[in-house]
Short mmCIF file of C-alpha atoms in Angstrom, two decimals:
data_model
loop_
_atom_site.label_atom_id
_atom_site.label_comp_id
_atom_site.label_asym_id
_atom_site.label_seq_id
_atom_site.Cartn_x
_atom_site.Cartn_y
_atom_site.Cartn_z
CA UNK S 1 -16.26 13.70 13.54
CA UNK S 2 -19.15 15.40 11.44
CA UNK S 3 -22.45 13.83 12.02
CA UNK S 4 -21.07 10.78 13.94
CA UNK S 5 -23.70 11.10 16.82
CA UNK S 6 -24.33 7.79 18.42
CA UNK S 7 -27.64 7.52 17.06
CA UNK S 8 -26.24 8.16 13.42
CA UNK S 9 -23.72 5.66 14.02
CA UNK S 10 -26.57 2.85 15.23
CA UNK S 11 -28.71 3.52 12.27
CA UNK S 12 -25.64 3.24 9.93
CA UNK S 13 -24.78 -0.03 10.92
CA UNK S 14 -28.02 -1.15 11.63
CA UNK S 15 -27.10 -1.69 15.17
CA UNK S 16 -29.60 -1.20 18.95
CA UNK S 17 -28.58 1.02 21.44
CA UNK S 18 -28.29 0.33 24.91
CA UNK S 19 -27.79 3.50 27.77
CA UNK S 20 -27.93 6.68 28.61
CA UNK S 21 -30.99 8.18 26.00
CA UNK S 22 -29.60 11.53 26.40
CA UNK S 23 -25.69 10.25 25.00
CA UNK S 24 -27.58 9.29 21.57
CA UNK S 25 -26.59 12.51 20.09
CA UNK S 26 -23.23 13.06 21.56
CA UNK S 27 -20.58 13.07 18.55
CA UNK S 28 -17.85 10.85 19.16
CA UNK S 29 -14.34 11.65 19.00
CA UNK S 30 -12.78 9.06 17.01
CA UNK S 31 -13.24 5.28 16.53
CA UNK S 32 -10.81 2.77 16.98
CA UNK S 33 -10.53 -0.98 17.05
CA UNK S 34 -7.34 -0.93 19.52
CA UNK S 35 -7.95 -0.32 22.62
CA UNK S 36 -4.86 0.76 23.54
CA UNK S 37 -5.94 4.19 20.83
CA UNK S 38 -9.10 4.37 23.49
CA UNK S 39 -9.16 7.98 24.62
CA UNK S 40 -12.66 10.00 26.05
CA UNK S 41 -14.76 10.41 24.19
CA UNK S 42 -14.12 7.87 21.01
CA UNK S 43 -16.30 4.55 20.02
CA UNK S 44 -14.37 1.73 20.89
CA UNK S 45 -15.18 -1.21 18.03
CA UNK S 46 -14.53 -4.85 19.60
CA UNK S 47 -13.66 -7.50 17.13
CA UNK S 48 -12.99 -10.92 17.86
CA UNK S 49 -10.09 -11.70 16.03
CA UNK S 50 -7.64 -14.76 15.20
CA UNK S 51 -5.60 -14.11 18.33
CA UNK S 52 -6.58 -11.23 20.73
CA UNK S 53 -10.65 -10.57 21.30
CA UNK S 54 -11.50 -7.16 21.70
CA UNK S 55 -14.48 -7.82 23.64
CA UNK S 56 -11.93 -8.88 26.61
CA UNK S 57 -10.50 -5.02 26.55
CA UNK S 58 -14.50 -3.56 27.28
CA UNK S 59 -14.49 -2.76 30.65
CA UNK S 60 -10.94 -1.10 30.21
CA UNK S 61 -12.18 0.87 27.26
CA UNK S 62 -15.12 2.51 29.56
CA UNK S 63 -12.42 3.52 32.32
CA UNK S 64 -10.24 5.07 30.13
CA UNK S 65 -13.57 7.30 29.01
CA UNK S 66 -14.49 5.53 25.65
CA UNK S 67 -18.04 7.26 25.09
CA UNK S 68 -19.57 3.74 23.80
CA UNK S 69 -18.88 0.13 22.74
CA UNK S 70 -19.70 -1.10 19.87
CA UNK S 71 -19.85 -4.93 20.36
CA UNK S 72 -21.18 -8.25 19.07
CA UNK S 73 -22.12 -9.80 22.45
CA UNK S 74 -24.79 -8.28 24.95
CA UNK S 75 -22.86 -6.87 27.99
CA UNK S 76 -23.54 -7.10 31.31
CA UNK S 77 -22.22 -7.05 35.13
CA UNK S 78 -18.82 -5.83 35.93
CA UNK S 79 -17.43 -4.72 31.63
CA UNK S 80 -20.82 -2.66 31.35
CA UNK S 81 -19.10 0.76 31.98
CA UNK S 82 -21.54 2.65 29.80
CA UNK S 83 -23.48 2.73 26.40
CA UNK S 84 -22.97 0.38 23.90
CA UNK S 85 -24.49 -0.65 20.19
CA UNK S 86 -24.75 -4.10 20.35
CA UNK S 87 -24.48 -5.93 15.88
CA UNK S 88 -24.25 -9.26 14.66
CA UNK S 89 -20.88 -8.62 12.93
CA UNK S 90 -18.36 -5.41 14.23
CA UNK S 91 -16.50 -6.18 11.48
CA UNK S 92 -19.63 -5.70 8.83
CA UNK S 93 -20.45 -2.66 11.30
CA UNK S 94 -16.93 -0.87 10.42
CA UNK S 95 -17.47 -0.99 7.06
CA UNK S 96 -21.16 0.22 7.34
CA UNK S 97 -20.19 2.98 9.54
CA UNK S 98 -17.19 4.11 7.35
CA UNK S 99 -19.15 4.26 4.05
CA UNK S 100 -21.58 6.53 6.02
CA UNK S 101 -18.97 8.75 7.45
CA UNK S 102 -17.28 9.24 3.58
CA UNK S 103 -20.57 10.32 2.76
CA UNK S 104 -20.77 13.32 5.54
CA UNK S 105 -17.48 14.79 4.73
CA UNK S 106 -16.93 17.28 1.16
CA UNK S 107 -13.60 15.36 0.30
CA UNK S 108 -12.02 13.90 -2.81
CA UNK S 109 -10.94 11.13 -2.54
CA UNK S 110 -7.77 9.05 -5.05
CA UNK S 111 -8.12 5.44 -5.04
CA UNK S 112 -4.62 3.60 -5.91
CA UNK S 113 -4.70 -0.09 -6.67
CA UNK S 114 -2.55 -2.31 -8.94
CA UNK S 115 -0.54 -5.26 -8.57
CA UNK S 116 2.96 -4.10 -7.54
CA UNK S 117 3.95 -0.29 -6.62
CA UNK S 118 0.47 0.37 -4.59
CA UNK S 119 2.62 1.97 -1.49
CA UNK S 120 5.06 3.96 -3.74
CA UNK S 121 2.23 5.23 -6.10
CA UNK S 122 0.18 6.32 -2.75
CA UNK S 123 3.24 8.27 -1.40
CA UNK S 124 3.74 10.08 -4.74
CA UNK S 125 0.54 11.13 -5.31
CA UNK S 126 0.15 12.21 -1.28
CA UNK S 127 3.63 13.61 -2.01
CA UNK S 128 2.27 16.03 -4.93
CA UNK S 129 -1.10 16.90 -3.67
CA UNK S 130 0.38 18.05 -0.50
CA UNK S 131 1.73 21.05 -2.54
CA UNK S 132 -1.43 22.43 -2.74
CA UNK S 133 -4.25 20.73 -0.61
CA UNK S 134 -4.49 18.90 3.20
CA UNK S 135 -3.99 15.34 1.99
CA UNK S 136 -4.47 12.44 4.13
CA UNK S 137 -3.10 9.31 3.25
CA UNK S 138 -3.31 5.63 4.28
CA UNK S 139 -0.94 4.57 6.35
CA UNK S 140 1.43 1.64 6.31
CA UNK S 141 -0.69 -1.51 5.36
CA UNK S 142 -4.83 -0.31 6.61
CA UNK S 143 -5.70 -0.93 3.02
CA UNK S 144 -7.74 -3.80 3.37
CA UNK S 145 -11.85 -4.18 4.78
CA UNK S 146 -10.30 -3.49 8.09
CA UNK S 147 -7.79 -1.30 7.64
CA UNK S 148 -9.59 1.17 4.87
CA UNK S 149 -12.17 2.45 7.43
CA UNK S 150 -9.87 2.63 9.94
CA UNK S 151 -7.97 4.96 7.44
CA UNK S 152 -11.32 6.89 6.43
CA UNK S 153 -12.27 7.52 10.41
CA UNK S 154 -8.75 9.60 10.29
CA UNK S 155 -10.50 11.92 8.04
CA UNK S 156 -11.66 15.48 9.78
CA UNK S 157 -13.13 18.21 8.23
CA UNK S 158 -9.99 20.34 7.26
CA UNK S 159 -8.71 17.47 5.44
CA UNK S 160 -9.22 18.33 1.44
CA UNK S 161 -8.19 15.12 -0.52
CA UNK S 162 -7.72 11.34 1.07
CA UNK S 163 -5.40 9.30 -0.62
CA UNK S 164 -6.60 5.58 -0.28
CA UNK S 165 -4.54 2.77 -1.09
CA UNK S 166 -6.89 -0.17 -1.56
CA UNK S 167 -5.49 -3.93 -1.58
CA UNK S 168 -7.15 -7.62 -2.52
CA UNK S 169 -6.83 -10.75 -2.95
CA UNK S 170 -9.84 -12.18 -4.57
CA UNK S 171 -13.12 -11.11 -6.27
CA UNK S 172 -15.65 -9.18 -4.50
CA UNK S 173 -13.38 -7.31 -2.61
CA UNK S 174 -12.66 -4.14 -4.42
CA UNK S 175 -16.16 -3.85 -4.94
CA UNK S 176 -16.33 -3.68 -0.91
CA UNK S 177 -13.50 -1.04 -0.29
CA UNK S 178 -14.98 0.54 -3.61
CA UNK S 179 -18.11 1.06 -1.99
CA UNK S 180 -17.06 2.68 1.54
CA UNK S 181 -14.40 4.82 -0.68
CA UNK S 182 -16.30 6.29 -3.24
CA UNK S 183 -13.30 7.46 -5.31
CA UNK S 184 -13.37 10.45 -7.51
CA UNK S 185 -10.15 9.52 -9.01
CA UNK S 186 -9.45 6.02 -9.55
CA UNK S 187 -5.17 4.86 -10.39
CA UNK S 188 -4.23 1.14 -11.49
CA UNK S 189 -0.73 0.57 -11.25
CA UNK S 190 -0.24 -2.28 -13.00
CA UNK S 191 -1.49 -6.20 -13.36
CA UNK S 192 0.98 -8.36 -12.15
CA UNK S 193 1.12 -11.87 -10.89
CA UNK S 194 0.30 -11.62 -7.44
CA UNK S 195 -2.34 -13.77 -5.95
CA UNK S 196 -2.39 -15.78 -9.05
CA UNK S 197 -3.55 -18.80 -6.47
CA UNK S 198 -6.63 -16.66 -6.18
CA UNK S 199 -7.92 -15.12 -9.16
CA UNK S 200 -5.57 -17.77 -11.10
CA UNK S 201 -4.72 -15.56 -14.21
CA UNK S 202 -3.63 -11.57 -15.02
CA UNK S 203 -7.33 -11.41 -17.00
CA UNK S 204 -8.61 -12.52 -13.57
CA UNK S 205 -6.37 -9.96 -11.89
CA UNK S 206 -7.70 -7.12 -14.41
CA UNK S 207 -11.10 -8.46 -13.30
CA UNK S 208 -10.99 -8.14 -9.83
CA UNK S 209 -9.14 -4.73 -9.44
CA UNK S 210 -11.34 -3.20 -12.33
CA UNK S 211 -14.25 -3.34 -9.17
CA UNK S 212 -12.48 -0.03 -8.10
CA UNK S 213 -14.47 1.28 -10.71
CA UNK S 214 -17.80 0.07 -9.35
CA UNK S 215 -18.79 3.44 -6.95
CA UNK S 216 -17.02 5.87 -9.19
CA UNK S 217 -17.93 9.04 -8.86
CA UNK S 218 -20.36 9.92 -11.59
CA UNK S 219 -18.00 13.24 -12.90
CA UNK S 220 -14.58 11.36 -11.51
CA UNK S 221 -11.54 10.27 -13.44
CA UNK S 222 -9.54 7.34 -14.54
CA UNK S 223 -5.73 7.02 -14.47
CA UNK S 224 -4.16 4.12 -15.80
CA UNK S 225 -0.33 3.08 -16.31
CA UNK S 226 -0.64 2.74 -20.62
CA UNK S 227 2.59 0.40 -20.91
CA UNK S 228 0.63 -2.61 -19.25
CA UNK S 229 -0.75 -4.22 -21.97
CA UNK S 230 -4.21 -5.05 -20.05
CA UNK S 231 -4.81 -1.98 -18.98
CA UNK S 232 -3.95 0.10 -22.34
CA UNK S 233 -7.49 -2.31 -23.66
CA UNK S 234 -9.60 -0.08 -21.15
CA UNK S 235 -10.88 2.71 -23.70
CA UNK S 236 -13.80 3.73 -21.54
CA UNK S 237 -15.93 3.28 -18.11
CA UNK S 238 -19.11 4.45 -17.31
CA UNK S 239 -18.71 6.93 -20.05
CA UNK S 240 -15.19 7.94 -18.14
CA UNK S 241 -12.24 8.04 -20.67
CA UNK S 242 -9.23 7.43 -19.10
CA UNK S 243 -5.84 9.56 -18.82
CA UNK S 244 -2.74 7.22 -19.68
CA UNK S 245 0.65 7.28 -18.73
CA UNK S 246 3.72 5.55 -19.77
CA UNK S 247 7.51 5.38 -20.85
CA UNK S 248 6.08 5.61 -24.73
CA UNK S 249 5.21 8.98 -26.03
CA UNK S 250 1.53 9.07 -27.70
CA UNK S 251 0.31 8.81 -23.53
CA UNK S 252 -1.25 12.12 -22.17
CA UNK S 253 1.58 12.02 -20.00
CA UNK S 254 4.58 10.48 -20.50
CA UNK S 255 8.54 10.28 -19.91
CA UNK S 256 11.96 10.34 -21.47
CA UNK S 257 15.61 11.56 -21.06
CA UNK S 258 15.78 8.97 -18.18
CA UNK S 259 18.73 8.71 -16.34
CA UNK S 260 19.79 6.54 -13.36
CA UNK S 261 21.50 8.98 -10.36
CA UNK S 262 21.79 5.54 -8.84
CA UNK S 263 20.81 5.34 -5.20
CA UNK S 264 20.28 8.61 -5.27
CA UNK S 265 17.18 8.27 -7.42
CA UNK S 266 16.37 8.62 -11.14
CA UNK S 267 15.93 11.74 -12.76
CA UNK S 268 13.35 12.11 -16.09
CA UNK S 269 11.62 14.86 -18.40
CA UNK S 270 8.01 14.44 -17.84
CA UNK S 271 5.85 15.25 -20.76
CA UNK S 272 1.75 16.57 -19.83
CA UNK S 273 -0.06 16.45 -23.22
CA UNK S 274 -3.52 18.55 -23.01
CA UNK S 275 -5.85 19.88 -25.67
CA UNK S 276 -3.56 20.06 -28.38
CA UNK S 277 -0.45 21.52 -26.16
CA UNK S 278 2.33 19.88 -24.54
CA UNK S 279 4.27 21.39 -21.59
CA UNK S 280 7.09 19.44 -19.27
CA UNK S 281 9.84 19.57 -16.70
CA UNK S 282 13.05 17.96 -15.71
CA UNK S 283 12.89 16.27 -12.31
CA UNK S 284 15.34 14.04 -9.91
CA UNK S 285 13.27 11.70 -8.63
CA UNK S 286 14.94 11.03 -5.14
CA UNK S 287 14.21 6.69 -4.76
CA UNK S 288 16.02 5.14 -7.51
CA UNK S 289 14.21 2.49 -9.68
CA UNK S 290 12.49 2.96 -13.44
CA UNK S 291 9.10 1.80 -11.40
CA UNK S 292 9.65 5.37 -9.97
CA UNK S 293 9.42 7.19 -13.14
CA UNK S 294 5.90 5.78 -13.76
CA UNK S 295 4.64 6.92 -10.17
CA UNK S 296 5.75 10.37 -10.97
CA UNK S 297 3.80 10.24 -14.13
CA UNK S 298 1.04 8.84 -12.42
CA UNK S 299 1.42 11.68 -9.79
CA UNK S 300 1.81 14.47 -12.22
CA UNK S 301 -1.82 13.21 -13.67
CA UNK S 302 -3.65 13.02 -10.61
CA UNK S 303 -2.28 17.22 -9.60
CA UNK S 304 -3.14 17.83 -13.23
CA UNK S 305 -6.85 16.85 -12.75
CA UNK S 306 -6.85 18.28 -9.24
CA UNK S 307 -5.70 21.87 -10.29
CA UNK S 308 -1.78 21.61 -9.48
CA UNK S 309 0.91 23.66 -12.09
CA UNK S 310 3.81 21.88 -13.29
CA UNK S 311 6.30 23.63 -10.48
CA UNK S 312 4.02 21.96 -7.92
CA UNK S 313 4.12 19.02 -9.22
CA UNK S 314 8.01 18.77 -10.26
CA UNK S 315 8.13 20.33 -6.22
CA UNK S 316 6.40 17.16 -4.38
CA UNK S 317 7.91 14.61 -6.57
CA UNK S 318 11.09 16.15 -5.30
CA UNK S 319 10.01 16.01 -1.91
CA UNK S 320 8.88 12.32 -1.89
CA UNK S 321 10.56 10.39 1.45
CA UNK S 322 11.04 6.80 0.90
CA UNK S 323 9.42 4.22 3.71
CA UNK S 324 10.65 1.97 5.98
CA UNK S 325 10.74 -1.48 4.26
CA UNK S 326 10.06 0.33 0.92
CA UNK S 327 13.35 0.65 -1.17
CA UNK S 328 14.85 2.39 1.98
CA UNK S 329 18.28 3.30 2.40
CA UNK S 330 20.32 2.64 5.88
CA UNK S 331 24.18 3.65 5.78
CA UNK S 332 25.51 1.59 8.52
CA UNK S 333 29.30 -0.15 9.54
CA UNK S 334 30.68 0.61 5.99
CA UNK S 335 27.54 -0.79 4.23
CA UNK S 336 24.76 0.36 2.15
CA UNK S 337 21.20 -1.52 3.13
CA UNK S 338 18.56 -1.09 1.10
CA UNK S 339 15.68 -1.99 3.52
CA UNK S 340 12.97 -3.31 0.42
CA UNK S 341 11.40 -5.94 2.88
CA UNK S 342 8.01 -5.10 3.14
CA UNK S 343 6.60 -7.21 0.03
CA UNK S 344 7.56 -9.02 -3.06
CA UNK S 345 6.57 -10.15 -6.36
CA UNK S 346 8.50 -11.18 -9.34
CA UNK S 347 8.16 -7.61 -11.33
CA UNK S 348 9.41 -6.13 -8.00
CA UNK S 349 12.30 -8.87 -7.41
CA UNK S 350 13.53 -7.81 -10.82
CA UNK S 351 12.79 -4.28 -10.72
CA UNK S 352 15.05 -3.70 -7.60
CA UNK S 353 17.60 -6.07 -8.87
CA UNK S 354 17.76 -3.66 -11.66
CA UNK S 355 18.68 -0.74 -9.11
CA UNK S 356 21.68 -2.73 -6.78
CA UNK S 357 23.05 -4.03 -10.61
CA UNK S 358 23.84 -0.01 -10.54
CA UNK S 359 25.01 0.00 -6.88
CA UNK S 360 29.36 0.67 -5.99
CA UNK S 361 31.12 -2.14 -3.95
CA UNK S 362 29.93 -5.62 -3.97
CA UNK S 363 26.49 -5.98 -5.06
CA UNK S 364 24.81 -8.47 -2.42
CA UNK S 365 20.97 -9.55 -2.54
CA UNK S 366 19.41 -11.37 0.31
CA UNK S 367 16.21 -12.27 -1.49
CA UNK S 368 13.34 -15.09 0.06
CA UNK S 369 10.11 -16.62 -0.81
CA UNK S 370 7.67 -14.82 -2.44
CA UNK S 371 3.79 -16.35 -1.66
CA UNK S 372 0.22 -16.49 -3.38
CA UNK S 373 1.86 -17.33 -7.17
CA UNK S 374 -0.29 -20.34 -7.48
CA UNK S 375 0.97 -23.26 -9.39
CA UNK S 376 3.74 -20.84 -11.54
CA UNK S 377 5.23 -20.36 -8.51
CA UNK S 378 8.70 -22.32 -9.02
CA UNK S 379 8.85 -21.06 -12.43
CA UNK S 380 8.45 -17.22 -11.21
CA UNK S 381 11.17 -17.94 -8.78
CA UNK S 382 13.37 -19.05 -11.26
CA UNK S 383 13.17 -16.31 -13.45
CA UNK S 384 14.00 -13.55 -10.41
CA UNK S 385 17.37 -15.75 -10.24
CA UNK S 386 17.62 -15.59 -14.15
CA UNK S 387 17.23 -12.17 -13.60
CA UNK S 388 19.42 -11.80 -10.76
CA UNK S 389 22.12 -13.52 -12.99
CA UNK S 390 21.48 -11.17 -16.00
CA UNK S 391 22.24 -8.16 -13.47
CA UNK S 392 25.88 -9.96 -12.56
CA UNK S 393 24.69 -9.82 -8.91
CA UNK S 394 28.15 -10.34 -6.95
CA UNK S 395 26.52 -12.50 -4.03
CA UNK S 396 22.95 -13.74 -4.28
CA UNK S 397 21.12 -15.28 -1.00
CA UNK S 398 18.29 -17.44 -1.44
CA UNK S 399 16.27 -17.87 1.71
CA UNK S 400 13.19 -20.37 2.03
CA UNK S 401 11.41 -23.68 0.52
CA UNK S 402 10.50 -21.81 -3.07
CA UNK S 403 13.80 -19.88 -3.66
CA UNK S 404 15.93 -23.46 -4.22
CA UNK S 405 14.27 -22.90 -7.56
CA UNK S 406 15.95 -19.22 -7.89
CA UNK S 407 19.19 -19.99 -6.46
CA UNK S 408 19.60 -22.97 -8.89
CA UNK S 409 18.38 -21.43 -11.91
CA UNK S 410 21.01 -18.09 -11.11
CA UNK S 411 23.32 -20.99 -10.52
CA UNK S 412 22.84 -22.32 -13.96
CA UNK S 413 22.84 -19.49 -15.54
CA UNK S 414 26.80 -18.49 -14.25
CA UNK S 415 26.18 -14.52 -14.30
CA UNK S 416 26.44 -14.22 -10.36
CA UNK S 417 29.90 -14.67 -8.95
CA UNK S 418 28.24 -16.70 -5.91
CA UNK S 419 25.35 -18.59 -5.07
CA UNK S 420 24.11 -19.30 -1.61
CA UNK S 421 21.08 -21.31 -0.61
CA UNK S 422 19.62 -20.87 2.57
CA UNK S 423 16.26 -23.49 4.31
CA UNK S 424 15.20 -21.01 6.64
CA UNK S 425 15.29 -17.28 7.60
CA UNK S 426 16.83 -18.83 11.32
CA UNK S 427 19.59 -20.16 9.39
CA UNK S 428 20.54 -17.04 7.66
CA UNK S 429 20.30 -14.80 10.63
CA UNK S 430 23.12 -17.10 12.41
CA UNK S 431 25.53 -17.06 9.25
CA UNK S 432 24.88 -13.21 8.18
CA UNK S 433 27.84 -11.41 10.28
CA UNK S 434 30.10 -13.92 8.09
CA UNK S 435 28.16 -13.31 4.70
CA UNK S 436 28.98 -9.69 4.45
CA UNK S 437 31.53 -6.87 4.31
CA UNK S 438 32.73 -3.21 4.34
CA UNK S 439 31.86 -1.80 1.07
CA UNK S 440 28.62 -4.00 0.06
CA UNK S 441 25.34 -2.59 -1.05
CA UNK S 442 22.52 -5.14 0.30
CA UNK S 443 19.30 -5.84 -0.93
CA UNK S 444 17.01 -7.46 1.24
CA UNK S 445 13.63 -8.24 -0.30
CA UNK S 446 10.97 -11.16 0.27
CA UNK S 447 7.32 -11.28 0.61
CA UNK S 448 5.91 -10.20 4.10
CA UNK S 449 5.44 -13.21 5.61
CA UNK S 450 8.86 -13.97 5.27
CA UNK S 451 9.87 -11.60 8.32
CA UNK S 452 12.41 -10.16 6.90
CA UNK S 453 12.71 -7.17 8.94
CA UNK S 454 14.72 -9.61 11.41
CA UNK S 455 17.16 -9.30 8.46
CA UNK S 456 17.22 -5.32 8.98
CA UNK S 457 17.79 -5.66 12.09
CA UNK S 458 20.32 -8.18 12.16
CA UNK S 459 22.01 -6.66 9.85
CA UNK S 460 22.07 -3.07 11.81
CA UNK S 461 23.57 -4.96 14.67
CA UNK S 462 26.90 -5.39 13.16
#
């Protein structure tokens, strides 16, 4: 890790070293806040968190040859193995320590924020680049104060571009992960209607992820979905004009001739407007969804301002590989899954309500509770089962305290052939073997905290 001598690493977190003088300039390995990723030579970070304090895991840390410790607490007798930087907070430390190690590396770095379609945007864009540069890319959900500079200690010197998705929920924040990120591209997805219970409106929303612009790079760029009606107001930043994209033509980049391929994705002519010229290609997007049109697009701008041709581009897209719990499809016993369990919102609800409407065989959606939608919460609920009616959805499950409001108003509405409510994820997982068939296509979607991956599995297991 370049320049990440122990010494560096106590001066960027403002932390006092304790041990061997003659370690201060050893460069660790890696750094890691789990000890069971210790390995010799790394800096183990020990956190004290809701459930499991990593301060407990020292003395294990030093055997399995962890160069040094950084901890909150002095230590002494038996878990002093070695050197140690003792700080008031490890988790302040972290972020200290990873805005100082972005600084040391020559690395661009894409920032992707937005609403809804964070994860999907991220693996386009890490999809595209990788035609042409050695991308890194966050993985699964380190996109948070914790999990960015985990993400940003992955970085090594061969790595070229770091693709950094960065998630909030309330103000301040994005000025944090903006500051140890230092983007040189910035994307906004969208601005939806999650954590309304936090920044309590979509102007607040706007607010809060517009911090990502905070440690722009001084010659960086902008990229912005144009159909969201917020973000089309943004004319200019720090002098930065931004690049739009969107369905409507009139964007530097934008899409038409779009046709569903069903599950097998979505296939589009993208347009790249530049200086007066316009050039595009015909691609099959392989994960099905409109939503995926607009991550190409916002894709194809980030490899046109990092250098890529159009075959490059039209090449990753076609690569991309959807994600577990991310619009991901299991054959199994006759049935199609689609494994969307990860997160929810209502634009998502309805977005991959609009892909199983399109599915063969029964059309089944297993859809729960969707959290943080502050006091519009029952009325965004109802209008994923409005939705869900609109879409003649052959079987819709409702699972959880908040969807009673979408299974009654898809109930009221009469466009789904059946209706089921469900209290409690327990209750569903005992009645599921008798819910479905040979032949369905399942969508199982809910927010996070809904644990719906016991769905997946349950569901594998027949």
């Amino acid at each position: 890790m370049k320049n990440m001598s122990l010494e560096n690493i106590a001066a960027a977190c403002g932390g006092r070293y304790y041990g061997d003088e003659n370690k201060k300039k050893q460069i660790v390995t890696s750094i890691t806040t789990d000890s069971r990723k210790s390995e010799n030579g790394c800096l183990f970070v020990a956190i004290k968190g809701e459930r499991v304090d990593g301060h407990d895991f020292v003395s294990q840390v030093y055997r399995e040859g962890a160069l040094c410790v950084l901890s909150e607490r002095e230590l002494t007798g038996d878990e002093l193995g070695g050197s140690y930087i003792l700080v008031e907070s490890s988790l302040q430390a972290v972020k200290d320590i990873a805005e100082f190690y972005r600084q040391q590396l020559d690395v661009k770095v894409v920032g992707i924020t937005g609403s809804v379609g964070k994860t999907s945007t991220k693996e386009m864009i890490a999809s595209v680049l990788s035609e042409k540069y050695n991308v890194l890319k966050t993985i699964g959900n380190f996109n948070n104060e914790l999990g960015l500079p985990l993400t940003i200690f992955r970085l090594r010197e061969e790595h070229e571009i770091a693709v950094l998705e960065m998630g909030i929920s309330d103000f301040g924040e994005m000025h944090r992960l903006s500051k140890i990120a230092r983007p040189d591209i910035c994307v906004i997805t969208n601005i939806g209607q999650c954590h309304l219970e936090f920044l309590k409106s979509r102007d607040g929303i706007l607010k809060a992820k517009s911090e990502i612009f905070d440690f722009i790079a001084g010659d960086g760029s902008i990229v912005l979905n144009g159909d969201d009606d917020k973000l089309a107001g943004i004319s200019s930043v720090k002098g930065i004009r931004p690049v739009f994209f969107g369905i409507e033509s009139g964007r530097e980049i934008y899409a038409d001739n779009i046709e569903s391929r069903g599950l097998s994705g979505i296939q589009c002519t993208i347009h790249v407007c530049e200086e007066k010229s316009e050039e595009s290609f015909t691609v099959l997007i392989p994960i099905p969804g409109r939503h995926m049109v607009l991550n190409a697009m916002a894709g194809t701008a980030v490899g046109r301002l990092l250098g890529l041709d159009l075959e490059e581009i039209r090449n990753g897209i076609g690569k991309l590989e959807s994600l577990k719990g991310r619009f991901h499809i299991i054959e199994h016993a006759g049935r199609t899954i689609v494994d969307d369990c990860y997160n929810a919102s209502p634009a998502a609800m309805k977005a991959s309500l609009d892909v199983l409407s399109e599915a063969q065989g029964r059309r089944v959606a297993i859809l729960g509770d969707m959290f943080e939608l502050g006091e519009d919460s029952a009325l965004l609920h109802a209008g994923v089962g409005e939705h869900a009616s609109d879409n003649r959805i052959d079987l819709l499950i409702c699972v959880g305290d908040m969807c009673r409001h979408m299974a009654e108003a898809a109930f009221n509405s009469g466009g789904c052939r059946e209706v089921l409510q469900v209290p409690t994820l327990e209750a569903l997982l005992q009645t599921l073997p008798k819910l479905t068939e040979e032949g369905d296509t399942i969508l199982v979607k809910a927010s996070h905290g809904m644990h719906f991956e016991k769905v997946i599995e349950k569901l594998q297991e027949l």
